[in-house]
Amino acid sequence: MTIKEVENLVDMKKANIRYYEDEGLLAPERNKENNYREYSMQDVEDLKKIKFLRVLGVPVKDIKLVKEGKRTVSDVVGMRKAALERELAELSEARGLCDELMHRNDTFDELDVTLMDMQNDFFKMRGVKIMKLDKIYRLESYRNMCNRIWQTVFLIYMPVMLSLKFVFHYELPFWLSVPLMFSALAAVAVMGVIDYRIEHYKEDSMS
């Protein structure tokens, strides 16, 4: 089956599926005639299991170990449970800080950052994840910009080219048409790279 069919069956984006392939969690067969990936029902089942463990927060590297038989599901889920218990304790501390700040009712200038122990592992980790999320938002803005470039070039170039060719029997000069097409193709390529990086950061932030 095609990747589009797999997307619908497991409710997962193509970028996620490609990411799991890159990480060695999935190895679909290749069609010998066109070299396209051909996914089996086993691949679909594997993706459902991967998604299940990822929703629980099990890191991709641990899922790979389970799939390779180097760890059991019980092992990695036990580690995840221990991590969740630590997070719950640390979240309780964060909630206490929220209560304190609400009670103080500080302005931005009065905010006392020393109330938070930035050397605490939880807060350091949270800081890293927040910075990654900010990076994702920035990448998404770049992707949207590239998308607008591609759409603008396509929507302007194609009607103009077709009108000149079939209505006025005139073709755009080579020096003008080629850069426009390359601009559109470059924008599409950049969007693909950005999409991959966005998904990678999202997966990494969940690990």
mmCIF file of C-alpha atoms in Angstrom:
data_model
loop_
_atom_site.group_PDB
_atom_site.id
_atom_site.type_symbol
_atom_site.label_atom_id
_atom_site.label_comp_id
_atom_site.label_asym_id
_atom_site.label_seq_id
_atom_site.Cartn_x
_atom_site.Cartn_y
_atom_site.Cartn_z
ATOM 1 C CA MET A 1 0.000 0.000 0.000
ATOM 2 C CA THR A 2 1.047 3.619 -0.492
ATOM 3 C CA ILE A 3 2.199 5.980 2.236
ATOM 4 C CA LYS A 4 -1.046 7.951 1.821
ATOM 5 C CA GLU A 5 -3.053 4.844 2.654
ATOM 6 C CA VAL A 6 -0.825 4.203 5.665
ATOM 7 C CA GLU A 7 -1.314 7.799 6.855
ATOM 8 C CA ASN A 8 -5.074 7.259 6.875
ATOM 9 C CA LEU A 9 -4.898 3.872 8.591
ATOM 10 C CA VAL A 10 -2.699 4.967 11.490
ATOM 11 C CA ASP A 11 -3.679 8.674 11.574
ATOM 12 C CA MET A 12 -0.055 9.744 11.260
ATOM 13 C CA LYS A 13 1.665 12.358 9.094
ATOM 14 C CA LYS A 14 4.033 11.330 6.320
ATOM 15 C CA ALA A 15 6.879 13.236 7.988
ATOM 16 C CA ASN A 16 6.462 11.106 11.146
ATOM 17 C CA ILE A 17 6.478 7.891 9.139
ATOM 18 C CA ARG A 18 9.635 8.968 7.300
ATOM 19 C CA TYR A 19 11.226 9.900 10.632
ATOM 20 C CA TYR A 20 10.604 6.427 12.049
ATOM 21 C CA GLU A 21 12.032 4.926 8.872
ATOM 22 C CA ASP A 22 15.166 7.066 9.248
ATOM 23 C CA GLU A 23 15.474 5.903 12.865
ATOM 24 C CA GLY A 24 15.368 2.248 11.777
ATOM 25 C CA LEU A 25 11.962 1.436 13.237
ATOM 26 C CA LEU A 26 10.405 0.724 9.861
ATOM 27 C CA ALA A 27 11.800 -0.807 6.654
ATOM 28 C CA PRO A 28 9.148 -0.972 3.907
ATOM 29 C CA GLU A 29 9.846 -2.949 0.752
ATOM 30 C CA ARG A 30 10.734 -1.193 -2.490
ATOM 31 C CA ASN A 31 8.886 -1.749 -5.748
ATOM 32 C CA LYS A 32 11.520 -3.028 -8.181
ATOM 33 C CA GLU A 33 9.870 -1.303 -11.124
ATOM 34 C CA ASN A 34 9.549 2.251 -9.803
ATOM 35 C CA ASN A 35 11.535 2.091 -6.525
ATOM 36 C CA TYR A 36 8.528 3.411 -4.579
ATOM 37 C CA ARG A 37 8.027 2.284 -0.999
ATOM 38 C CA GLU A 38 5.382 -0.394 -0.570
ATOM 39 C CA TYR A 39 3.989 -0.737 2.946
ATOM 40 C CA SER A 40 2.579 -3.980 4.309
ATOM 41 C CA MET A 41 -0.036 -4.593 6.988
ATOM 42 C CA GLN A 42 2.859 -5.536 9.277
ATOM 43 C CA ASP A 43 4.303 -2.046 8.744
ATOM 44 C CA VAL A 44 0.908 -0.593 9.665
ATOM 45 C CA GLU A 45 0.767 -2.683 12.836
ATOM 46 C CA ASP A 46 4.334 -1.664 13.729
ATOM 47 C CA LEU A 47 3.423 2.006 13.310
ATOM 48 C CA LYS A 48 0.387 1.594 15.563
ATOM 49 C CA LYS A 49 2.615 0.075 18.261
ATOM 50 C CA ILE A 50 5.213 2.818 17.817
ATOM 51 C CA LYS A 51 2.512 5.484 18.103
ATOM 52 C CA PHE A 52 1.087 3.798 21.209
ATOM 53 C CA LEU A 53 4.468 3.822 22.979
ATOM 54 C CA ARG A 54 5.276 7.364 21.829
ATOM 55 C CA VAL A 55 1.959 8.651 23.232
ATOM 56 C CA LEU A 56 3.075 7.205 26.563
ATOM 57 C CA GLY A 57 6.289 9.181 26.140
ATOM 58 C CA VAL A 58 8.639 6.247 25.527
ATOM 59 C CA PRO A 59 11.711 7.597 23.660
ATOM 60 C CA VAL A 60 12.303 6.468 20.070
ATOM 61 C CA LYS A 61 15.692 4.981 20.998
ATOM 62 C CA ASP A 62 14.014 2.765 23.606
ATOM 63 C CA ILE A 63 11.323 1.646 21.165
ATOM 64 C CA LYS A 64 14.080 0.661 18.764
ATOM 65 C CA LEU A 65 15.726 -1.458 21.469
ATOM 66 C CA VAL A 66 12.409 -3.208 22.135
ATOM 67 C CA LYS A 67 11.871 -3.854 18.428
ATOM 68 C CA GLU A 68 15.391 -5.303 18.159
ATOM 69 C CA GLY A 69 14.699 -7.568 21.141
ATOM 70 C CA LYS A 70 17.341 -5.906 23.325
ATOM 71 C CA ARG A 71 14.745 -4.659 25.823
ATOM 72 C CA THR A 72 11.247 -5.745 26.793
ATOM 73 C CA VAL A 73 8.151 -3.558 26.746
ATOM 74 C CA SER A 74 8.054 -3.925 30.524
ATOM 75 C CA ASP A 75 11.619 -2.562 30.790
ATOM 76 C CA VAL A 76 11.016 0.633 28.818
ATOM 77 C CA VAL A 77 7.535 1.252 30.241
ATOM 78 C CA GLY A 78 8.936 0.782 33.753
ATOM 79 C CA MET A 79 11.578 3.421 33.047
ATOM 80 C CA ARG A 80 8.920 5.714 31.645
ATOM 81 C CA LYS A 81 6.761 5.223 34.732
ATOM 82 C CA ALA A 82 9.702 6.153 36.980
ATOM 83 C CA ALA A 83 10.313 9.252 34.856
ATOM 84 C CA LEU A 84 6.632 10.203 35.121
ATOM 85 C CA GLU A 85 6.754 9.895 38.900
ATOM 86 C CA ARG A 86 9.739 12.247 38.988
ATOM 87 C CA GLU A 87 7.947 14.638 36.659
ATOM 88 C CA LEU A 88 4.849 14.603 38.857
ATOM 89 C CA ALA A 89 6.926 15.574 41.892
ATOM 90 C CA GLU A 90 8.662 18.298 39.914
ATOM 91 C CA LEU A 91 5.389 19.528 38.438
ATOM 92 C CA SER A 92 4.053 19.812 41.959
ATOM 93 C CA GLU A 93 6.990 22.102 42.725
ATOM 94 C CA ALA A 94 6.239 24.143 39.594
ATOM 95 C CA ARG A 95 2.594 24.425 40.645
ATOM 96 C CA GLY A 96 3.744 25.701 44.026
ATOM 97 C CA LEU A 97 5.766 28.397 42.257
ATOM 98 C CA CYS A 98 2.683 29.371 40.240
ATOM 99 C CA ASP A 99 0.698 29.715 43.472
ATOM 100 C CA GLU A 100 3.466 31.879 44.962
ATOM 101 C CA LEU A 101 3.598 34.160 41.918
ATOM 102 C CA MET A 102 -0.183 34.515 41.849
ATOM 103 C CA HIS A 103 -0.089 35.497 45.518
ATOM 104 C CA ARG A 104 2.702 38.046 44.974
ATOM 105 C CA ASN A 105 0.976 39.583 41.924
ATOM 106 C CA ASP A 106 4.283 41.045 40.651
ATOM 107 C CA THR A 107 4.720 43.249 37.624
ATOM 108 C CA PHE A 108 7.260 42.162 35.005
ATOM 109 C CA ASP A 109 9.867 44.509 36.525
ATOM 110 C CA GLU A 110 9.234 43.111 40.015
ATOM 111 C CA LEU A 111 9.442 39.450 38.962
ATOM 112 C CA ASP A 112 11.998 37.623 41.135
ATOM 113 C CA VAL A 113 13.605 34.892 39.010
ATOM 114 C CA THR A 114 15.577 33.615 42.016
ATOM 115 C CA LEU A 115 12.367 31.972 43.209
ATOM 116 C CA MET A 116 13.075 29.246 40.647
ATOM 117 C CA ASP A 117 16.121 27.043 41.086
ATOM 118 C CA MET A 118 17.429 27.053 37.520
ATOM 119 C CA GLN A 119 19.946 24.331 38.439
ATOM 120 C CA ASN A 120 17.074 21.982 39.213
ATOM 121 C CA ASP A 121 17.095 19.206 36.580
ATOM 122 C CA PHE A 122 13.384 19.587 35.920
ATOM 123 C CA PHE A 123 13.543 23.310 35.267
ATOM 124 C CA LYS A 124 16.680 22.940 33.143
ATOM 125 C CA MET A 125 14.922 20.304 31.047
ATOM 126 C CA ARG A 126 11.806 22.438 30.766
ATOM 127 C CA GLY A 127 13.946 25.334 29.592
ATOM 128 C CA VAL A 128 15.510 23.208 26.858
ATOM 129 C CA LYS A 129 12.090 21.985 25.678
ATOM 130 C CA ILE A 130 10.647 25.498 25.624
ATOM 131 C CA MET A 131 13.594 26.714 23.537
ATOM 132 C CA LYS A 132 12.990 23.833 21.123
ATOM 133 C CA LEU A 133 9.334 24.779 20.850
ATOM 134 C CA ASP A 134 10.329 28.366 20.093
ATOM 135 C CA LYS A 135 12.671 27.039 17.393
ATOM 136 C CA ILE A 136 9.788 25.004 15.951
ATOM 137 C CA TYR A 137 7.600 28.119 15.782
ATOM 138 C CA ARG A 138 10.383 29.991 13.992
ATOM 139 C CA LEU A 139 10.870 27.139 11.499
ATOM 140 C CA GLU A 140 7.124 27.047 10.885
ATOM 141 C CA SER A 141 7.195 30.754 10.044
ATOM 142 C CA TYR A 142 10.025 30.094 7.539
ATOM 143 C CA ARG A 143 8.034 27.220 6.051
ATOM 144 C CA ASN A 144 4.974 29.435 5.650
ATOM 145 C CA MET A 145 7.119 32.073 3.954
ATOM 146 C CA CYS A 146 8.507 29.487 1.490
ATOM 147 C CA ASN A 147 4.998 28.247 0.846
ATOM 148 C CA ARG A 148 3.864 31.769 0.010
ATOM 149 C CA ILE A 149 6.842 32.192 -2.355
ATOM 150 C CA TRP A 150 6.055 28.935 -4.139
ATOM 151 C CA GLN A 151 2.357 29.751 -4.432
ATOM 152 C CA THR A 152 3.068 33.268 -5.689
ATOM 153 C CA VAL A 153 5.549 32.098 -8.321
ATOM 154 C CA PHE A 154 3.277 29.273 -9.442
ATOM 155 C CA LEU A 155 0.095 31.348 -9.550
ATOM 156 C CA ILE A 156 1.783 34.168 -11.464
ATOM 157 C CA TYR A 157 4.138 32.244 -13.720
ATOM 158 C CA MET A 158 1.844 29.471 -14.960
ATOM 159 C CA PRO A 159 -1.125 31.628 -16.111
ATOM 160 C CA VAL A 160 1.229 34.174 -17.700
ATOM 161 C CA MET A 161 3.242 31.487 -19.483
ATOM 162 C CA LEU A 162 0.146 29.673 -20.761
ATOM 163 C CA SER A 163 -1.520 32.911 -21.861
ATOM 164 C CA LEU A 164 1.562 34.046 -23.777
ATOM 165 C CA LYS A 165 2.059 30.647 -25.372
ATOM 166 C CA PHE A 166 -1.493 29.796 -26.451
ATOM 167 C CA VAL A 167 -3.101 33.218 -26.790
ATOM 168 C CA PHE A 168 -0.256 35.413 -28.037
ATOM 169 C CA HIS A 169 1.947 32.585 -29.390
ATOM 170 C CA TYR A 170 4.905 33.948 -27.489
ATOM 171 C CA GLU A 171 7.183 32.164 -25.022
ATOM 172 C CA LEU A 172 8.944 33.818 -22.111
ATOM 173 C CA PRO A 173 12.683 34.280 -22.621
ATOM 174 C CA PHE A 174 14.874 31.503 -21.258
ATOM 175 C CA TRP A 175 16.676 33.892 -18.906
ATOM 176 C CA LEU A 176 13.340 34.767 -17.247
ATOM 177 C CA SER A 177 11.474 31.454 -17.181
ATOM 178 C CA VAL A 178 14.270 29.291 -15.760
ATOM 179 C CA PRO A 179 14.975 31.431 -12.640
ATOM 180 C CA LEU A 180 11.248 31.553 -11.871
ATOM 181 C CA MET A 181 10.918 27.787 -12.069
ATOM 182 C CA PHE A 182 14.057 27.242 -9.993
ATOM 183 C CA SER A 183 12.743 29.672 -7.377
ATOM 184 C CA ALA A 184 9.559 27.659 -7.039
ATOM 185 C CA LEU A 185 11.421 24.337 -6.904
ATOM 186 C CA ALA A 186 13.881 25.723 -4.343
ATOM 187 C CA ALA A 187 11.022 26.926 -2.160
ATOM 188 C CA VAL A 188 9.411 23.467 -2.280
ATOM 189 C CA ALA A 189 12.735 21.810 -1.419
ATOM 190 C CA VAL A 190 13.318 24.162 1.498
ATOM 191 C CA MET A 191 9.789 23.469 2.787
ATOM 192 C CA GLY A 192 10.547 19.743 2.722
ATOM 193 C CA VAL A 193 13.748 20.191 4.728
ATOM 194 C CA ILE A 194 12.030 22.501 7.212
ATOM 195 C CA ASP A 195 9.119 20.057 7.626
ATOM 196 C CA TYR A 196 11.590 17.273 8.421
ATOM 197 C CA ARG A 197 13.413 19.412 10.987
ATOM 198 C CA ILE A 198 10.142 20.491 12.590
ATOM 199 C CA GLU A 199 9.030 16.875 13.023
ATOM 200 C CA HIS A 200 12.483 15.941 14.331
ATOM 201 C CA TYR A 201 12.368 18.704 16.961
ATOM 202 C CA LYS A 202 8.829 17.705 17.935
ATOM 203 C CA GLU A 203 9.815 14.062 18.346
ATOM 204 C CA ASP A 204 12.954 15.042 20.236
ATOM 205 C CA SER A 205 11.027 17.314 22.598
ATOM 206 C CA MET A 206 8.776 14.374 23.539
ATOM 207 C CA SER A 207 11.712 12.079 24.336
#
